[in-house]
PDB file of C-alpha atoms in Angstrom:
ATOM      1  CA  UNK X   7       0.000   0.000   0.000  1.00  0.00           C
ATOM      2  CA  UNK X   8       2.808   2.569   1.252  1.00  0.00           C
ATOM      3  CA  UNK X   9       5.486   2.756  -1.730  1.00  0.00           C
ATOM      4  CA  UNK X  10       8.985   3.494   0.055  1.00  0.00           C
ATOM      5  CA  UNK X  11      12.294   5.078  -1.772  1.00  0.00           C
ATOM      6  CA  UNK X  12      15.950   4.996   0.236  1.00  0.00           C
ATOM      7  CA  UNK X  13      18.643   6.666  -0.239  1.00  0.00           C
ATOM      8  CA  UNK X  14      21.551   8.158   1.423  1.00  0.00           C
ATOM      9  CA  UNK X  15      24.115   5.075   1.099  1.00  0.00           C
ATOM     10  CA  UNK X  16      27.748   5.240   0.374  1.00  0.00           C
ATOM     11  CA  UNK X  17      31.227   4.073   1.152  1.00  0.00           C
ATOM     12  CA  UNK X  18      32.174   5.205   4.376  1.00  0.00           C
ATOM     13  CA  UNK X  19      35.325   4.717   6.378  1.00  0.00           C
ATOM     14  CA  UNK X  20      35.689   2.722   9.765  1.00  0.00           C
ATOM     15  CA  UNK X  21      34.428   5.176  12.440  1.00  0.00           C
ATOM     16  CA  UNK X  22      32.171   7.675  10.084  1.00  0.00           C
ATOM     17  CA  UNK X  23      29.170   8.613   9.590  1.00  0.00           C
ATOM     18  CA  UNK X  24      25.810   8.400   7.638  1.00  0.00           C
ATOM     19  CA  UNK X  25      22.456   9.172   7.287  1.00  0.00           C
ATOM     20  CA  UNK X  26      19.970   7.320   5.353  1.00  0.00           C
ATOM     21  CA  UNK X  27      16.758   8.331   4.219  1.00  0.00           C
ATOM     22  CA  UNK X  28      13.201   6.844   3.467  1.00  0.00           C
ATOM     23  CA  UNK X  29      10.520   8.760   1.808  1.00  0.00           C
ATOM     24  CA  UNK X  30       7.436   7.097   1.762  1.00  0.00           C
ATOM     25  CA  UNK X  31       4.403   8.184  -0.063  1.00  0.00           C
ATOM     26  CA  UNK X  32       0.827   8.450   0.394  1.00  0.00           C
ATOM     27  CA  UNK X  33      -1.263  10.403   3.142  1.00  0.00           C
ATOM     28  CA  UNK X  34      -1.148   8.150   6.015  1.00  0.00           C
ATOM     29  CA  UNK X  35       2.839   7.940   6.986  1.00  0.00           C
ATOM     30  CA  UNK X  36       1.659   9.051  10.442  1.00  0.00           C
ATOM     31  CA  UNK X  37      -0.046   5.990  10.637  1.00  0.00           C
ATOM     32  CA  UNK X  38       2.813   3.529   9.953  1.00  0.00           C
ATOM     33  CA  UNK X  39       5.650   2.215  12.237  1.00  0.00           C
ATOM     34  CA  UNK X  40       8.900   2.542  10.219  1.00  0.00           C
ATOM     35  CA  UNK X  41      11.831   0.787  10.745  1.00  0.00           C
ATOM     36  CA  UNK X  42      15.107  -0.318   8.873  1.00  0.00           C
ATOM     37  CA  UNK X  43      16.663  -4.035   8.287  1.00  0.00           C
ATOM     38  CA  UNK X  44      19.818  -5.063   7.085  1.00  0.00           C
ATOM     39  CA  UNK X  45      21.277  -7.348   5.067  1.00  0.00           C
ATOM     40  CA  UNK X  46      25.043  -8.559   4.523  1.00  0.00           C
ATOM     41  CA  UNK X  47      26.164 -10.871   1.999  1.00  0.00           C
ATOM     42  CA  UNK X  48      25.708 -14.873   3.217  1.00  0.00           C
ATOM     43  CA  UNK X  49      23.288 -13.760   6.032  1.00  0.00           C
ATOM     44  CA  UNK X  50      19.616 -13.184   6.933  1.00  0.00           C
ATOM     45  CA  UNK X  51      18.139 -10.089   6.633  1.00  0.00           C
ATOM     46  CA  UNK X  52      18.082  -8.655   9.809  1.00  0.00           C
ATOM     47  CA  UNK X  53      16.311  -6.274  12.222  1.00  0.00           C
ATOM     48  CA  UNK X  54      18.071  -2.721  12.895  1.00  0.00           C
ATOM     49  CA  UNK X  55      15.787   0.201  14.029  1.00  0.00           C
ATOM     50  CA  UNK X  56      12.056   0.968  14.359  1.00  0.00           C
ATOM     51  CA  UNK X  57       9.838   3.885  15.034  1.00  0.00           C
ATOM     52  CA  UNK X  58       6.370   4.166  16.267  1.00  0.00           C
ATOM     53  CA  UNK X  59       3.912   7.020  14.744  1.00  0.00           C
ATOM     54  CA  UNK X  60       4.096   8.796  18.183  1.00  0.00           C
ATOM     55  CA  UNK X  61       7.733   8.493  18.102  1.00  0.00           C
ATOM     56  CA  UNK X  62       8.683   5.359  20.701  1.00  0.00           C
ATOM     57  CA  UNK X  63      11.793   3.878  18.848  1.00  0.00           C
ATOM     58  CA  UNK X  64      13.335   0.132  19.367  1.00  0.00           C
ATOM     59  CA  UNK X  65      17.049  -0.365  18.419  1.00  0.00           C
ATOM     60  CA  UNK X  66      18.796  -4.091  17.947  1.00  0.00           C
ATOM     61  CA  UNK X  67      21.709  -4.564  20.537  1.00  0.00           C
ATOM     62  CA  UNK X  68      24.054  -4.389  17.335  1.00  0.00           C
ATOM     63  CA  UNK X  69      23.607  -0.605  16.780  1.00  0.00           C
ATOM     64  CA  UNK X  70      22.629   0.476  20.374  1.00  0.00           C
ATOM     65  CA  UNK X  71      24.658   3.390  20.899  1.00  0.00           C
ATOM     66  CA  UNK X  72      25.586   4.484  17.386  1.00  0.00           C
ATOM     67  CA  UNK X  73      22.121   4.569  15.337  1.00  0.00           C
ATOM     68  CA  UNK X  74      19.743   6.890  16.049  1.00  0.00           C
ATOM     69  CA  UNK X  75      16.021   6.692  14.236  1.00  0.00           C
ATOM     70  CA  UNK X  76      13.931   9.320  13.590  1.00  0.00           C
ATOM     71  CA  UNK X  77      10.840  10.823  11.409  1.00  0.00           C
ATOM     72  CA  UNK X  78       9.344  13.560  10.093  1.00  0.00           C
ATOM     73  CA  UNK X  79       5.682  13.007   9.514  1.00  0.00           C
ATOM     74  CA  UNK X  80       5.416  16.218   7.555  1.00  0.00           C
ATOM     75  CA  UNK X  81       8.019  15.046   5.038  1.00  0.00           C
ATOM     76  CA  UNK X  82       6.910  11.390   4.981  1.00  0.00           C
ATOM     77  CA  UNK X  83      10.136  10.498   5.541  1.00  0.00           C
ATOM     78  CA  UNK X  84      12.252   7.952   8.138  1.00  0.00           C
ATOM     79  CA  UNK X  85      16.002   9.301   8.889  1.00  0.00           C
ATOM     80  CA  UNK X  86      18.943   6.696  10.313  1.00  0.00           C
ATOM     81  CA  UNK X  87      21.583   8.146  11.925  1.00  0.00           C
ATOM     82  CA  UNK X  88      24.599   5.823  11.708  1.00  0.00           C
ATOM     83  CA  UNK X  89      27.593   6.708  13.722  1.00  0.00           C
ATOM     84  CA  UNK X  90      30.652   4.892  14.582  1.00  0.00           C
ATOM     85  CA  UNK X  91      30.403   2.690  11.503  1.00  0.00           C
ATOM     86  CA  UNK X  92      31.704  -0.318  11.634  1.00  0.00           C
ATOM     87  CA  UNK X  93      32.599  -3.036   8.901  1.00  0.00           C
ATOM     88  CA  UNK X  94      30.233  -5.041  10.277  1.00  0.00           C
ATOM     89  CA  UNK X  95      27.720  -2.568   9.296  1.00  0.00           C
ATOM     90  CA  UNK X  96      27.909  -3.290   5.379  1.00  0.00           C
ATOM     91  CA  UNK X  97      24.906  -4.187   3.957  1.00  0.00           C
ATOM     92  CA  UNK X  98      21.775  -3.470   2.161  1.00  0.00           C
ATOM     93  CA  UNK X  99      20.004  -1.517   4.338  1.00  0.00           C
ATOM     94  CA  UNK X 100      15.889  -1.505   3.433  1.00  0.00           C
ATOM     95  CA  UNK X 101      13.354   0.609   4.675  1.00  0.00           C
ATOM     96  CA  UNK X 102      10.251  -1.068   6.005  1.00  0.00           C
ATOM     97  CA  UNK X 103       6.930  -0.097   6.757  1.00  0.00           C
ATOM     98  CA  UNK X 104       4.020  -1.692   8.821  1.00  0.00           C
ATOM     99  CA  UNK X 105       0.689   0.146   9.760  1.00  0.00           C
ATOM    100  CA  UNK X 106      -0.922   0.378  13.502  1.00  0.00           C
ATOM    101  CA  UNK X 107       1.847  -1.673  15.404  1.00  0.00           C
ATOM    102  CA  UNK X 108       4.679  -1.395  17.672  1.00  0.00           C
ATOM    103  CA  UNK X 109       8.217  -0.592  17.095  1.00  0.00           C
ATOM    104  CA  UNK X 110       9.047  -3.451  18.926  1.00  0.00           C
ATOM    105  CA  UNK X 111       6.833  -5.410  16.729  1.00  0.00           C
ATOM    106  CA  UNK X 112       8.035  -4.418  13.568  1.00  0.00           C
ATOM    107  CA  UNK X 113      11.137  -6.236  13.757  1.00  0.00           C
ATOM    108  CA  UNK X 114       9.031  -9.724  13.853  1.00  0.00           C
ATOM    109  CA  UNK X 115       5.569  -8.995  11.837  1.00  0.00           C
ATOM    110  CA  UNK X 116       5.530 -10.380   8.343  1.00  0.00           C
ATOM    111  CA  UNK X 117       3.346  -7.653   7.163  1.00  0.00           C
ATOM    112  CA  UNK X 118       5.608  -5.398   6.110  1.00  0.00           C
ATOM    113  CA  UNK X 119       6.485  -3.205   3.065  1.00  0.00           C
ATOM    114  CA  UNK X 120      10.154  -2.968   1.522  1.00  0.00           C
ATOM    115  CA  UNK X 121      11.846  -0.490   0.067  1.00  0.00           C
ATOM    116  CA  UNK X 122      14.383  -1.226  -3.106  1.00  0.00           C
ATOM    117  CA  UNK X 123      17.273  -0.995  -0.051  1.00  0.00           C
ATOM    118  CA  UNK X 124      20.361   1.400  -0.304  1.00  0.00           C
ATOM    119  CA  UNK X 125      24.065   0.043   0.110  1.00  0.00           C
ATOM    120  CA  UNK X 126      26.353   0.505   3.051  1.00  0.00           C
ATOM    121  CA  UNK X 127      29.657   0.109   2.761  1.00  0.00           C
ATOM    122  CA  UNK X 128      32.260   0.219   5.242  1.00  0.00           C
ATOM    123  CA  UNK X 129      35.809  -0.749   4.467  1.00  0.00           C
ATOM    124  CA  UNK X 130      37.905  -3.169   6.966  1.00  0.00           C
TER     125      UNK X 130
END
């Protein structure tokens, strides 16, 4: 139902920064928990950050401490903040989308929509 664009990827080195966007479209983003997965060559796609409507936001261990998720409901849009970037954080990173749940839900519901995802790369 909700179509959703990244973008903001890149090559980064060990240690820097990046911030990765989502727009979404439509007139109910406000209504949607977003969130972002991950996914590294050889592994599962994986859960990263989430974000409630009102704003409560759920982080995996991995990137506790160095991502920071955020919206702006005006802009239809999902930020994540990645700082201190690791190797280990290389990956297609993919927006997702799920409407009236939990951020902590998000990371487990199947009903989700994807974005086309937006590469991370951090060199060892």
């Amino acid at each position: 139902q909700v179509q959703l664009v990244e973008s903001g990827g890149g090559l980064v080195q060990a240690g820097g920064s990046l911030r990765l966007s989502c727009a979404a479209s439509g007139r109910t983003f406000g209504s949607y928990t977003m969130g972002w997965f991950r996914q590294a060559p050889g592994k599962e796609r994986e859960f990263v950050a989430a974000i409630s409507g009102g704003g409560s936001t759920y982080l995996a261990d991995s990137v506790k401490g160095r991502f920071t998720i955020s919206r702006d409901n005006a802009k239809n849009t999902v930020y994540l903040q990645m700082n201190t970037l690791k190797p280990e954080d290389t990956a297609v990173y993919y927006c997702a989308a799920a409407k009236y749940t939990t951020a902590q839900a998000l990371a487990v519901t199947s009903n989700k929509s994807w974005g086309q995802g937006t590469q991370v790369t951090v060199p060892s």
